[in-house]
Amino acid sequence: MKAITHRLATIEDYEFLLEVKKQAEGEALFGWDDDVQRRIHQFAVRRAPYRR
C-alpha cells in the first residue's frame, strides 16, 4: 500500500482544485456561476501559501 503524503499546492494545481470545488459544491449549495466561482477561487489562491 502506498503512503499518502501532502504538499503545498502549486499554481499548476489551480484548474484541478477549481474542478474539485465544482464537483464537491456545484449545484448542491446555490448553483454554480463559473465567473463568480473563479473570482472567489482566485481570491483564495492569492491568500493561500501556494508555491509559485
PDB file of C-alpha atoms in Angstrom:
ATOM      1  CA  MET A   1       0.000   0.000   0.000  1.00  0.00           C
ATOM      2  CA  LYS A   2       1.285   3.456  -0.929  1.00  0.00           C
ATOM      3  CA  ALA A   3       1.655   6.016   1.838  1.00  0.00           C
ATOM      4  CA  ILE A   4      -0.345   9.206   1.487  1.00  0.00           C
ATOM      5  CA  THR A   5       1.678  12.396   1.638  1.00  0.00           C
ATOM      6  CA  HIS A   6       0.821  16.054   1.293  1.00  0.00           C
ATOM      7  CA  ARG A   7       2.464  19.125  -0.160  1.00  0.00           C
ATOM      8  CA  LEU A   8       1.645  22.754  -0.734  1.00  0.00           C
ATOM      9  CA  ALA A   9      -0.345  23.310  -3.893  1.00  0.00           C
ATOM     10  CA  THR A  10       1.316  24.992  -6.834  1.00  0.00           C
ATOM     11  CA  ILE A  11      -0.226  27.338  -9.372  1.00  0.00           C
ATOM     12  CA  GLU A  12      -0.291  24.356 -11.755  1.00  0.00           C
ATOM     13  CA  ASP A  13      -2.878  22.781  -9.419  1.00  0.00           C
ATOM     14  CA  TYR A  14      -5.304  25.693  -9.892  1.00  0.00           C
ATOM     15  CA  GLU A  15      -7.646  24.201 -12.509  1.00  0.00           C
ATOM     16  CA  PHE A  16      -7.698  20.816 -10.773  1.00  0.00           C
ATOM     17  CA  LEU A  17      -8.603  22.404  -7.433  1.00  0.00           C
ATOM     18  CA  LEU A  18     -11.312  24.529  -9.026  1.00  0.00           C
ATOM     19  CA  GLU A  19     -12.800  21.386 -10.598  1.00  0.00           C
ATOM     20  CA  VAL A  20     -12.704  19.577  -7.234  1.00  0.00           C
ATOM     21  CA  LYS A  21     -14.557  22.514  -5.688  1.00  0.00           C
ATOM     22  CA  LYS A  22     -17.099  22.491  -8.505  1.00  0.00           C
ATOM     23  CA  GLN A  23     -17.734  18.757  -8.150  1.00  0.00           C
ATOM     24  CA  ALA A  24     -17.986  18.987  -4.357  1.00  0.00           C
ATOM     25  CA  GLU A  25     -20.145  22.112  -4.078  1.00  0.00           C
ATOM     26  CA  GLY A  26     -21.551  22.794  -7.519  1.00  0.00           C
ATOM     27  CA  GLU A  27     -25.299  22.888  -7.770  1.00  0.00           C
ATOM     28  CA  ALA A  28     -25.822  21.427  -4.288  1.00  0.00           C
ATOM     29  CA  LEU A  29     -25.363  24.695  -2.411  1.00  0.00           C
ATOM     30  CA  PHE A  30     -26.613  27.567  -4.517  1.00  0.00           C
ATOM     31  CA  GLY A  31     -25.913  26.824  -8.150  1.00  0.00           C
ATOM     32  CA  TRP A  32     -22.669  27.305  -9.975  1.00  0.00           C
ATOM     33  CA  ASP A  33     -21.810  30.569 -11.681  1.00  0.00           C
ATOM     34  CA  ASP A  34     -18.403  29.919 -13.240  1.00  0.00           C
ATOM     35  CA  ASP A  35     -17.352  33.594 -13.347  1.00  0.00           C
ATOM     36  CA  VAL A  36     -18.265  34.189  -9.692  1.00  0.00           C
ATOM     37  CA  GLN A  37     -16.618  30.966  -8.535  1.00  0.00           C
ATOM     38  CA  ARG A  38     -13.401  31.716 -10.459  1.00  0.00           C
ATOM     39  CA  ARG A  39     -13.197  35.140  -8.775  1.00  0.00           C
ATOM     40  CA  ILE A  40     -13.722  33.577  -5.343  1.00  0.00           C
ATOM     41  CA  HIS A  41     -11.163  30.857  -6.080  1.00  0.00           C
ATOM     42  CA  GLN A  42      -8.620  33.400  -7.398  1.00  0.00           C
ATOM     43  CA  PHE A  43      -9.017  35.437  -4.211  1.00  0.00           C
ATOM     44  CA  ALA A  44      -8.382  32.324  -2.099  1.00  0.00           C
ATOM     45  CA  VAL A  45      -5.341  31.401  -4.188  1.00  0.00           C
ATOM     46  CA  ARG A  46      -3.797  34.841  -3.687  1.00  0.00           C
ATOM     47  CA  ARG A  47      -4.139  34.455   0.091  1.00  0.00           C
ATOM     48  CA  ALA A  48      -3.019  30.800   0.336  1.00  0.00           C
ATOM     49  CA  PRO A  49       0.570  29.638   0.928  1.00  0.00           C
ATOM     50  CA  TYR A  50       0.980  28.246  -2.596  1.00  0.00           C
ATOM     51  CA  ARG A  51       4.372  27.594  -4.052  1.00  0.00           C
ATOM     52  CA  ARG A  52       4.935  29.764  -7.092  1.00  0.00           C
TER      53      ARG A  52
END
